[in-house]
PDB file of C-alpha atoms in Angstrom:
ATOM      1  CA  UNK A   1     112.321  73.457 143.519  1.00 40.00           C
ATOM      2  CA  UNK A   2     110.658  76.335 142.157  1.00 40.00           C
ATOM      3  CA  UNK A   3     112.266  79.659 143.568  1.00 37.00           C
ATOM      4  CA  UNK A   4     109.307  81.682 143.429  1.00 35.00           C
ATOM      5  CA  UNK A   5     107.720  80.530 145.804  1.00 41.00           C
ATOM      6  CA  UNK A   6     105.278  82.451 148.119  1.00 43.00           C
ATOM      7  CA  UNK A   7     106.979  82.975 152.025  1.00 48.00           C
ATOM      8  CA  UNK A   8     103.622  80.582 153.629  1.00 46.00           C
ATOM      9  CA  UNK A   9     103.995  77.915 150.601  1.00 41.00           C
ATOM     10  CA  UNK A  10     107.541  77.384 150.702  1.00 44.00           C
ATOM     11  CA  UNK A  11     106.872  77.272 154.900  1.00 47.00           C
ATOM     12  CA  UNK A  12     104.694  74.257 154.204  1.00 44.00           C
ATOM     13  CA  UNK A  13     107.449  72.612 152.130  1.00 45.00           C
ATOM     14  CA  UNK A  14     110.315  73.370 154.614  1.00 46.00           C
ATOM     15  CA  UNK A  15     108.545  72.179 157.634  1.00 42.00           C
ATOM     16  CA  UNK A  16     106.082  70.355 158.485  1.00 39.00           C
ATOM     17  CA  UNK A  17     102.200  71.488 157.685  1.00 32.00           C
ATOM     18  CA  UNK A  18     102.034  67.581 155.635  1.00 33.00           C
ATOM     19  CA  UNK A  19     101.775  65.197 158.951  1.00 33.00           C
ATOM     20  CA  UNK A  20      98.323  64.478 157.777  1.00 31.00           C
ATOM     21  CA  UNK A  21      99.498  62.551 154.928  1.00 31.00           C
ATOM     22  CA  UNK A  22     100.525  60.720 158.126  1.00 32.00           C
ATOM     23  CA  UNK A  23     104.325  59.002 159.258  1.00 32.00           C
ATOM     24  CA  UNK A  24     104.966  56.782 157.153  1.00 33.00           C
ATOM     25  CA  UNK A  25     104.692  57.661 152.772  1.00 36.00           C
ATOM     26  CA  UNK A  26     105.459  54.857 150.379  1.00 35.00           C
ATOM     27  CA  UNK A  27     107.240  55.116 146.919  1.00 39.00           C
ATOM     28  CA  UNK A  28     107.216  52.753 144.293  1.00 40.00           C
ATOM     29  CA  UNK A  29     106.366  50.451 147.291  1.00 36.00           C
ATOM     30  CA  UNK A  30     103.801  48.563 148.632  1.00 34.00           C
ATOM     31  CA  UNK A  31     102.506  49.756 152.007  1.00 34.00           C
ATOM     32  CA  UNK A  32     100.539  48.091 155.062  1.00 34.00           C
ATOM     33  CA  UNK A  33     100.358  44.865 156.988  1.00 33.00           C
ATOM     34  CA  UNK A  34     102.015  42.998 154.078  1.00 39.00           C
ATOM     35  CA  UNK A  35     104.811  44.877 154.313  1.00 41.00           C
ATOM     36  CA  UNK A  36     105.068  45.669 158.657  1.00 45.00           C
ATOM     37  CA  UNK A  37     104.849  41.520 158.774  1.00 46.00           C
ATOM     38  CA  UNK A  38     107.826  40.833 156.376  1.00 46.00           C
ATOM     39  CA  UNK A  39     110.092  43.248 158.114  1.00 51.00           C
ATOM     40  CA  UNK A  40     108.532  42.319 161.403  1.00 50.00           C
ATOM     41  CA  UNK A  41     109.486  38.681 160.371  1.00 47.00           C
ATOM     42  CA  UNK A  42     113.031  39.864 159.029  1.00 56.00           C
ATOM     43  CA  UNK A  43     114.942  40.572 162.928  1.00 50.00           C
ATOM     44  CA  UNK A  44     113.425  38.329 164.563  1.00 44.00           C
ATOM     45  CA  UNK A  45     114.886  35.385 161.884  1.00 46.00           C
ATOM     46  CA  UNK A  46     118.132  38.272 162.687  1.00 49.00           C
ATOM     47  CA  UNK A  47     118.177  38.118 166.303  1.00 54.00           C
ATOM     48  CA  UNK A  48     119.529  41.753 166.345  1.00 68.00           C
ATOM     49  CA  UNK A  49     115.971  43.769 165.743  1.00 91.00           C
ATOM     50  CA  UNK A  50     117.882  44.934 162.343  1.00 96.00           C
ATOM     51  CA  UNK A  51     118.135  44.043 158.970  1.00 97.00           C
ATOM     52  CA  UNK A  52     121.068  42.588 156.772  1.00 97.00           C
ATOM     53  CA  UNK A  53     121.911  43.528 153.766  1.00 98.00           C
ATOM     54  CA  UNK A  54     120.817  40.286 152.731  1.00 98.00           C
ATOM     55  CA  UNK A  55     117.692  39.783 153.768  1.00 97.00           C
ATOM     56  CA  UNK A  56     116.783  43.696 152.912  1.00 98.00           C
ATOM     57  CA  UNK A  57     117.327  42.033 149.788  1.00 98.00           C
ATOM     58  CA  UNK A  58     115.632  39.232 150.344  1.00 98.00           C
ATOM     59  CA  UNK A  59     112.615  41.424 151.223  1.00 98.00           C
ATOM     60  CA  UNK A  60     112.446  43.914 148.031  1.00 98.00           C
ATOM     61  CA  UNK A  61     112.637  46.730 150.049  1.00 98.00           C
ATOM     62  CA  UNK A  62     114.908  48.793 151.742  1.00 98.00           C
ATOM     63  CA  UNK A  63     112.791  51.481 154.557  1.00 98.00           C
ATOM     64  CA  UNK A  64     114.605  54.893 154.793  1.00 98.00           C
ATOM     65  CA  UNK A  65     113.398  57.637 157.140  1.00 98.00           C
ATOM     66  CA  UNK A  66     114.068  60.709 155.255  1.00 98.00           C
ATOM     67  CA  UNK A  67     112.601  63.997 156.629  1.00 96.00           C
ATOM     68  CA  UNK A  68     109.205  65.426 154.404  1.00 95.00           C
ATOM     69  CA  UNK A  69     109.453  69.290 155.789  1.00 90.00           C
ATOM     70  CA  UNK A  70     112.787  70.401 155.362  1.00 88.00           C
ATOM     71  CA  UNK A  71     113.734  71.422 151.763  1.00 88.00           C
ATOM     72  CA  UNK A  72     115.121  70.951 149.796  1.00 91.00           C
ATOM     73  CA  UNK A  73     117.183  67.690 151.575  1.00 94.00           C
ATOM     74  CA  UNK A  74     113.708  66.037 151.703  1.00 96.00           C
ATOM     75  CA  UNK A  75     110.834  66.700 151.060  1.00 96.00           C
ATOM     76  CA  UNK A  76     107.124  66.023 149.749  1.00 97.00           C
ATOM     77  CA  UNK A  77     106.395  68.124 145.929  1.00 96.00           C
ATOM     78  CA  UNK A  78     103.129  69.217 144.901  1.00 96.00           C
ATOM     79  CA  UNK A  79     102.366  65.453 143.469  1.00 97.00           C
ATOM     80  CA  UNK A  80     103.173  63.539 146.814  1.00 96.00           C
ATOM     81  CA  UNK A  81     106.795  62.800 145.957  1.00 97.00           C
ATOM     82  CA  UNK A  82     109.515  63.431 148.031  1.00 98.00           C
ATOM     83  CA  UNK A  83     112.107  65.431 146.503  1.00 98.00           C
ATOM     84  CA  UNK A  84     115.251  66.906 147.498  1.00 97.00           C
ATOM     85  CA  UNK A  85     119.071  66.059 148.439  1.00 97.00           C
ATOM     86  CA  UNK A  86     118.890  63.848 150.608  1.00 98.00           C
ATOM     87  CA  UNK A  87     116.613  61.276 149.133  1.00 98.00           C
ATOM     88  CA  UNK A  88     118.186  61.257 145.679  1.00 98.00           C
ATOM     89  CA  UNK A  89     121.126  59.891 147.387  1.00 98.00           C
ATOM     90  CA  UNK A  90     118.685  57.209 148.986  1.00 98.00           C
ATOM     91  CA  UNK A  91     116.786  56.623 145.607  1.00 98.00           C
ATOM     92  CA  UNK A  92     120.620  55.775 144.470  1.00 98.00           C
ATOM     93  CA  UNK A  93     121.193  53.700 146.908  1.00 98.00           C
ATOM     94  CA  UNK A  94     117.986  51.532 146.882  1.00 98.00           C
ATOM     95  CA  UNK A  95     118.630  51.255 142.986  1.00 98.00           C
ATOM     96  CA  UNK A  96     121.649  50.088 143.597  1.00 98.00           C
ATOM     97  CA  UNK A  97     120.894  47.313 145.949  1.00 98.00           C
ATOM     98  CA  UNK A  98     118.460  46.780 143.862  1.00 98.00           C
ATOM     99  CA  UNK A  99     115.323  47.208 145.956  1.00 98.00           C
ATOM    100  CA  UNK A 100     111.837  49.768 146.095  1.00 98.00           C
ATOM    101  CA  UNK A 101     111.790  52.378 148.613  1.00 98.00           C
ATOM    102  CA  UNK A 102     109.758  52.311 151.849  1.00 98.00           C
ATOM    103  CA  UNK A 103     109.516  56.411 152.365  1.00 98.00           C
ATOM    104  CA  UNK A 104     109.616  56.929 156.057  1.00 98.00           C
ATOM    105  CA  UNK A 105     108.748  60.714 157.419  1.00 97.00           C
ATOM    106  CA  UNK A 106     110.967  61.706 160.277  1.00 96.00           C
ATOM    107  CA  UNK A 107     110.952  64.506 162.300  1.00 92.00           C
ATOM    108  CA  UNK A 108     114.587  65.924 164.196  1.00 91.00           C
ATOM    109  CA  UNK A 109     113.446  64.003 167.339  1.00 92.00           C
ATOM    110  CA  UNK A 110     113.060  60.081 165.996  1.00 96.00           C
ATOM    111  CA  UNK A 111     115.754  60.227 163.706  1.00 97.00           C
ATOM    112  CA  UNK A 112     117.958  58.584 166.615  1.00 97.00           C
ATOM    113  CA  UNK A 113     113.909  56.986 168.051  1.00 97.00           C
ATOM    114  CA  UNK A 114     113.347  55.170 164.690  1.00 98.00           C
ATOM    115  CA  UNK A 115     116.876  53.361 164.210  1.00 98.00           C
ATOM    116  CA  UNK A 116     116.722  52.087 166.989  1.00 97.00           C
ATOM    117  CA  UNK A 117     112.395  50.844 167.493  1.00 97.00           C
ATOM    118  CA  UNK A 118     113.373  49.665 163.787  1.00 97.00           C
ATOM    119  CA  UNK A 119     111.286  51.547 162.559  1.00 97.00           C
ATOM    120  CA  UNK A 120     113.394  52.691 159.582  1.00 98.00           C
ATOM    121  CA  UNK A 121     116.676  50.472 157.698  1.00 98.00           C
ATOM    122  CA  UNK A 122     118.305  54.003 157.360  1.00 98.00           C
ATOM    123  CA  UNK A 123     118.248  56.656 158.570  1.00 98.00           C
ATOM    124  CA  UNK A 124     118.969  59.795 156.060  1.00 98.00           C
ATOM    125  CA  UNK A 125     117.533  63.441 157.537  1.00 97.00           C
ATOM    126  CA  UNK A 126     120.253  65.770 156.295  1.00 93.00           C
ATOM    127  CA  UNK A 127     121.682  64.323 159.948  1.00 95.00           C
ATOM    128  CA  UNK A 128     124.690  65.697 161.736  1.00 91.00           C
ATOM    129  CA  UNK A 129     127.357  63.690 163.113  1.00 95.00           C
ATOM    130  CA  UNK A 130     128.338  64.451 167.025  1.00 91.00           C
ATOM    131  CA  UNK A 131     129.469  62.466 169.344  1.00 93.00           C
ATOM    132  CA  UNK A 132     126.624  61.444 172.064  1.00 93.00           C
ATOM    133  CA  UNK A 133     124.163  60.398 168.368  1.00 96.00           C
ATOM    134  CA  UNK A 134     126.708  57.803 166.977  1.00 97.00           C
ATOM    135  CA  UNK A 135     126.918  56.557 170.999  1.00 97.00           C
ATOM    136  CA  UNK A 136     123.580  55.250 169.878  1.00 97.00           C
ATOM    137  CA  UNK A 137     123.182  55.271 166.244  1.00 98.00           C
ATOM    138  CA  UNK A 138     126.481  54.078 163.745  1.00 98.00           C
ATOM    139  CA  UNK A 139     127.214  56.364 161.207  1.00 98.00           C
ATOM    140  CA  UNK A 140     127.845  56.092 157.817  1.00 98.00           C
ATOM    141  CA  UNK A 141     131.131  58.639 155.730  1.00 98.00           C
ATOM    142  CA  UNK A 142     130.206  61.767 155.055  1.00 98.00           C
ATOM    143  CA  UNK A 143     128.305  63.142 151.808  1.00 98.00           C
ATOM    144  CA  UNK A 144     127.782  67.181 153.011  1.00 96.00           C
ATOM    145  CA  UNK A 145     129.392  68.777 155.860  1.00 93.00           C
ATOM    146  CA  UNK A 146     127.858  72.670 158.167  1.00 91.00           C
ATOM    147  CA  UNK A 147     127.716  74.388 160.655  1.00 92.00           C
ATOM    148  CA  UNK A 148     124.779  76.626 162.414  1.00 95.00           C
ATOM    149  CA  UNK A 149     123.630  79.845 160.878  1.00 95.00           C
ATOM    150  CA  UNK A 150     120.845  82.290 162.097  1.00 97.00           C
ATOM    151  CA  UNK A 151     118.317  84.013 160.609  1.00 97.00           C
ATOM    152  CA  UNK A 152     116.516  86.630 161.411  1.00 98.00           C
ATOM    153  CA  UNK A 153     114.485  90.020 159.419  1.00 98.00           C
ATOM    154  CA  UNK A 154     115.816  92.484 157.739  1.00 97.00           C
ATOM    155  CA  UNK A 155     114.131  95.455 160.440  1.00 97.00           C
ATOM    156  CA  UNK A 156     115.981  92.897 163.330  1.00 97.00           C
ATOM    157  CA  UNK A 157     118.968  91.587 161.701  1.00 97.00           C
ATOM    158  CA  UNK A 158     121.494  89.348 163.819  1.00 98.00           C
ATOM    159  CA  UNK A 159     125.012  89.211 163.565  1.00 97.00           C
ATOM    160  CA  UNK A 160     127.007  88.014 166.369  1.00 96.00           C
ATOM    161  CA  UNK A 161     125.334  86.256 169.594  1.00 97.00           C
ATOM    162  CA  UNK A 162     125.968  88.612 171.666  1.00 96.00           C
ATOM    163  CA  UNK A 163     122.655  90.391 170.224  1.00 97.00           C
ATOM    164  CA  UNK A 164     121.084  87.307 171.584  1.00 97.00           C
ATOM    165  CA  UNK A 165     120.976  88.547 174.770  1.00 93.00           C
ATOM    166  CA  UNK A 166     117.106  88.929 175.919  1.00 94.00           C
ATOM    167  CA  UNK A 167     115.964  88.144 172.812  1.00 96.00           C
ATOM    168  CA  UNK A 168     114.323  84.574 171.872  1.00 98.00           C
ATOM    169  CA  UNK A 169     115.725  82.658 169.185  1.00 98.00           C
ATOM    170  CA  UNK A 170     113.953  80.214 167.673  1.00 98.00           C
ATOM    171  CA  UNK A 171     115.032  76.196 167.471  1.00 98.00           C
ATOM    172  CA  UNK A 172     114.151  72.594 166.432  1.00 95.00           C
ATOM    173  CA  UNK A 173     113.828  69.759 168.628  1.00 95.00           C
ATOM    174  CA  UNK A 174     116.718  67.650 168.510  1.00 91.00           C
ATOM    175  CA  UNK A 175     118.580  70.184 166.296  1.00 92.00           C
ATOM    176  CA  UNK A 176     122.653  70.900 166.309  1.00 91.00           C
ATOM    177  CA  UNK A 177     121.216  74.181 167.395  1.00 96.00           C
ATOM    178  CA  UNK A 178     119.355  73.109 170.333  1.00 96.00           C
ATOM    179  CA  UNK A 179     122.251  71.469 171.140  1.00 94.00           C
ATOM    180  CA  UNK A 180     124.626  73.715 170.792  1.00 95.00           C
ATOM    181  CA  UNK A 181     122.357  76.509 172.120  1.00 97.00           C
ATOM    182  CA  UNK A 182     122.410  74.851 175.682  1.00 97.00           C
ATOM    183  CA  UNK A 183     125.433  73.912 176.070  1.00 96.00           C
ATOM    184  CA  UNK A 184     128.220  77.198 174.926  1.00 97.00           C
ATOM    185  CA  UNK A 185     124.632  80.341 176.039  1.00 97.00           C
ATOM    186  CA  UNK A 186     122.396  78.941 178.614  1.00 96.00           C
ATOM    187  CA  UNK A 187     121.259  83.140 179.007  1.00 96.00           C
ATOM    188  CA  UNK A 188     119.288  82.492 175.649  1.00 97.00           C
ATOM    189  CA  UNK A 189     116.461  82.053 175.896  1.00 98.00           C
ATOM    190  CA  UNK A 190     115.249  79.070 173.155  1.00 98.00           C
ATOM    191  CA  UNK A 191     111.737  78.628 171.793  1.00 98.00           C
ATOM    192  CA  UNK A 192     111.304  74.807 170.336  1.00 98.00           C
ATOM    193  CA  UNK A 193     109.604  73.045 168.314  1.00 97.00           C
ATOM    194  CA  UNK A 194     108.708  69.455 167.458  1.00 93.00           C
ATOM    195  CA  UNK A 195     108.021  70.457 163.554  1.00 90.00           C
ATOM    196  CA  UNK A 196     110.397  73.264 161.067  1.00 89.00           C
ATOM    197  CA  UNK A 197     107.057  74.239 160.222  1.00 90.00           C
ATOM    198  CA  UNK A 198     106.100  75.312 162.963  1.00 95.00           C
ATOM    199  CA  UNK A 199     109.656  76.899 163.757  1.00 96.00           C
ATOM    200  CA  UNK A 200     109.733  78.280 160.121  1.00 96.00           C
ATOM    201  CA  UNK A 201     106.275  80.574 160.924  1.00 97.00           C
ATOM    202  CA  UNK A 202     107.021  81.697 163.707  1.00 98.00           C
ATOM    203  CA  UNK A 203     109.276  83.075 162.196  1.00 98.00           C
ATOM    204  CA  UNK A 204     106.894  84.889 160.284  1.00 98.00           C
ATOM    205  CA  UNK A 205     104.427  85.831 162.486  1.00 97.00           C
ATOM    206  CA  UNK A 206     107.365  86.843 164.905  1.00 97.00           C
ATOM    207  CA  UNK A 207     107.065  85.388 168.117  1.00 97.00           C
ATOM    208  CA  UNK A 208     110.834  84.826 167.869  1.00 98.00           C
ATOM    209  CA  UNK A 209     113.470  87.131 167.702  1.00 98.00           C
ATOM    210  CA  UNK A 210     115.566  84.745 165.040  1.00 98.00           C
ATOM    211  CA  UNK A 211     115.734  81.367 163.883  1.00 98.00           C
ATOM    212  CA  UNK A 212     118.798  78.498 163.847  1.00 98.00           C
ATOM    213  CA  UNK A 213     119.208  75.759 162.205  1.00 95.00           C
ATOM    214  CA  UNK A 214     121.894  74.782 159.757  1.00 90.00           C
ATOM    215  CA  UNK A 215     123.480  77.398 157.778  1.00 90.00           C
ATOM    216  CA  UNK A 216     122.616  75.162 154.242  1.00 86.00           C
ATOM    217  CA  UNK A 217     118.850  75.374 155.393  1.00 86.00           C
ATOM    218  CA  UNK A 218     117.805  78.914 156.561  1.00 92.00           C
ATOM    219  CA  UNK A 219     120.458  80.439 154.111  1.00 89.00           C
ATOM    220  CA  UNK A 220     117.773  78.337 150.499  1.00 85.00           C
ATOM    221  CA  UNK A 221     114.999  79.711 153.386  1.00 91.00           C
ATOM    222  CA  UNK A 222     116.112  83.402 153.149  1.00 92.00           C
ATOM    223  CA  UNK A 223     116.372  83.296 149.874  1.00 89.00           C
ATOM    224  CA  UNK A 224     112.788  82.489 149.017  1.00 87.00           C
ATOM    225  CA  UNK A 225     111.439  85.142 152.002  1.00 94.00           C
ATOM    226  CA  UNK A 226     112.565  88.860 151.016  1.00 95.00           C
ATOM    227  CA  UNK A 227     112.758  90.838 153.916  1.00 97.00           C
ATOM    228  CA  UNK A 228     115.126  87.575 156.021  1.00 97.00           C
ATOM    229  CA  UNK A 229     119.155  88.187 155.778  1.00 94.00           C
ATOM    230  CA  UNK A 230     121.062  84.716 157.575  1.00 93.00           C
ATOM    231  CA  UNK A 231     123.363  87.614 159.870  1.00 94.00           C
ATOM    232  CA  UNK A 232     125.577  84.628 161.332  1.00 94.00           C
ATOM    233  CA  UNK A 233     126.119  82.076 158.368  1.00 89.00           C
ATOM    234  CA  UNK A 234     128.525  80.338 160.529  1.00 87.00           C
ATOM    235  CA  UNK A 235     128.258  79.178 164.229  1.00 93.00           C
ATOM    236  CA  UNK A 236     130.043  76.172 165.974  1.00 90.00           C
ATOM    237  CA  UNK A 237     132.675  73.664 164.482  1.00 87.00           C
ATOM    238  CA  UNK A 238     132.016  72.107 160.832  1.00 89.00           C
ATOM    239  CA  UNK A 239     129.516  69.615 161.136  1.00 91.00           C
ATOM    240  CA  UNK A 240     129.358  66.683 158.686  1.00 96.00           C
ATOM    241  CA  UNK A 241     126.405  64.763 157.835  1.00 96.00           C
ATOM    242  CA  UNK A 242     125.645  61.544 157.411  1.00 98.00           C
ATOM    243  CA  UNK A 243     123.240  58.448 156.603  1.00 98.00           C
ATOM    244  CA  UNK A 244     122.599  55.525 160.042  1.00 98.00           C
ATOM    245  CA  UNK A 245     122.422  52.718 160.881  1.00 98.00           C
ATOM    246  CA  UNK A 246     121.020  50.903 163.579  1.00 98.00           C
ATOM    247  CA  UNK A 247     124.392  50.487 165.928  1.00 97.00           C
ATOM    248  CA  UNK A 248     125.553  46.882 165.579  1.00 97.00           C
ATOM    249  CA  UNK A 249     124.519  46.665 161.489  1.00 98.00           C
ATOM    250  CA  UNK A 250     127.500  46.295 160.322  1.00 98.00           C
ATOM    251  CA  UNK A 251     126.571  44.994 156.362  1.00 98.00           C
ATOM    252  CA  UNK A 252     124.647  47.962 156.403  1.00 98.00           C
ATOM    253  CA  UNK A 253     126.619  50.518 157.256  1.00 98.00           C
ATOM    254  CA  UNK A 254     129.164  48.875 154.966  1.00 98.00           C
ATOM    255  CA  UNK A 255     127.262  48.668 152.081  1.00 98.00           C
ATOM    256  CA  UNK A 256     126.678  52.281 152.730  1.00 98.00           C
ATOM    257  CA  UNK A 257     129.941  52.755 152.494  1.00 98.00           C
ATOM    258  CA  UNK A 258     130.911  51.092 149.597  1.00 98.00           C
ATOM    259  CA  UNK A 259     128.813  52.642 147.646  1.00 98.00           C
ATOM    260  CA  UNK A 260     130.274  56.603 148.963  1.00 98.00           C
ATOM    261  CA  UNK A 261     133.114  55.554 147.661  1.00 98.00           C
ATOM    262  CA  UNK A 262     131.458  54.083 144.494  1.00 98.00           C
ATOM    263  CA  UNK A 263     129.620  57.294 144.487  1.00 98.00           C
ATOM    264  CA  UNK A 264     132.564  59.761 144.547  1.00 97.00           C
ATOM    265  CA  UNK A 265     134.287  58.313 141.963  1.00 97.00           C
ATOM    266  CA  UNK A 266     131.881  59.860 139.386  1.00 97.00           C
ATOM    267  CA  UNK A 267     131.147  62.552 141.446  1.00 98.00           C
ATOM    268  CA  UNK A 268     127.331  62.219 142.467  1.00 98.00           C
ATOM    269  CA  UNK A 269     126.829  64.484 145.269  1.00 98.00           C
ATOM    270  CA  UNK A 270     128.053  67.053 142.655  1.00 98.00           C
ATOM    271  CA  UNK A 271     125.176  66.207 139.928  1.00 98.00           C
ATOM    272  CA  UNK A 272     122.792  66.055 143.564  1.00 98.00           C
ATOM    273  CA  UNK A 273     124.347  69.529 143.995  1.00 97.00           C
ATOM    274  CA  UNK A 274     123.312  70.906 140.410  1.00 97.00           C
ATOM    275  CA  UNK A 275     119.821  69.464 141.195  1.00 97.00           C
ATOM    276  CA  UNK A 276     119.040  69.913 144.179  1.00 96.00           C
ATOM    277  CA  UNK A 277     120.701  72.188 146.142  1.00 94.00           C
ATOM    278  CA  UNK A 278     121.963  75.454 142.771  1.00 94.00           C
ATOM    279  CA  UNK A 279     118.757  76.071 141.755  1.00 92.00           C
ATOM    280  CA  UNK A 280     118.127  76.807 145.881  1.00 88.00           C
ATOM    281  CA  UNK A 281     121.035  78.435 146.545  1.00 86.00           C
ATOM    282  CA  UNK A 282     122.249  79.898 143.139  1.00 85.00           C
ATOM    283  CA  UNK A 283     125.314  82.107 143.305  1.00 81.00           C
ATOM    284  CA  UNK A 284     124.935  82.486 147.253  1.00 73.00           C
ATOM    285  CA  UNK A 285     126.634  79.004 148.739  1.00 79.00           C
ATOM    286  CA  UNK A 286     129.999  77.220 146.919  1.00 84.00           C
ATOM    287  CA  UNK A 287     129.661  73.387 146.511  1.00 91.00           C
ATOM    288  CA  UNK A 288     133.075  72.663 147.675  1.00 90.00           C
ATOM    289  CA  UNK A 289     131.947  74.400 150.971  1.00 83.00           C
ATOM    290  CA  UNK A 290     129.885  72.112 151.210  1.00 90.00           C
ATOM    291  CA  UNK A 291     129.828  68.768 149.816  1.00 95.00           C
ATOM    292  CA  UNK A 292     131.958  65.290 150.304  1.00 96.00           C
ATOM    293  CA  UNK A 293     133.040  63.217 147.307  1.00 97.00           C
ATOM    294  CA  UNK A 294     133.931  60.092 148.506  1.00 97.00           C
ATOM    295  CA  UNK A 295     133.551  59.863 152.010  1.00 97.00           C
ATOM    296  CA  UNK A 296     136.912  61.750 152.040  1.00 94.00           C
ATOM    297  CA  UNK A 297     136.411  65.947 154.223  1.00 88.00           C
TER     298      UNK A 297
END
């Protein structure tokens, strides 16, 4: 990623102005009614609503939900191609399945519904594992770990949760930040946005005093935006990031878990970090504190 991007340009990549491209974008695959009809036929044939590994292979396409606006994990570059840490894993998974990828852009709140409605086979969108989500979808072994962080302007830096009293904290809907602050700090006023771009622009415009989401993301954003600092680098529990499939899709879940174990033996996720995250974080983060190889914490 070009680390000289302007604030507004980076905010656009990081959050949401790509909505005009539509909900579904395709990479190395065909789109349209033929693909949709084939997917519907597969799910009807399975009798489960979701597609098994064999059905995905037979179709020649795996449908994967990723962020289009959350650099450096999932975003669309200037050439219209999906890039990022999650995307690299998704591409490798598709290659090893021997199929092409149909990308579906998602926002945080739609990650579970898209699986429940079978709009996607897999979600790989910086998806934090929580007990509540695990009741609705099945998570793979982890491939990353994360905590919450809080970014704020240097001129009014937030370094503790206590400082957020009587202030406005920006969050994205459907994120662990929203859940955490609602449960643990109901006294803090939350300003919620559907898209990451809107949330970051609200911070840039001074509509809120701070923004909270995964520490991996706010660290990257603060590096790109002089005048802002992650004053709270680790908040709440250490969580894990994983892929997710529809509840009960055991064949696909087993395939992904086996893939994660195999890729761990190749040191794949550290290489993924070096390609997609290190250019952003530089020395600000230790890859061993973020990357999970082989599904083993």
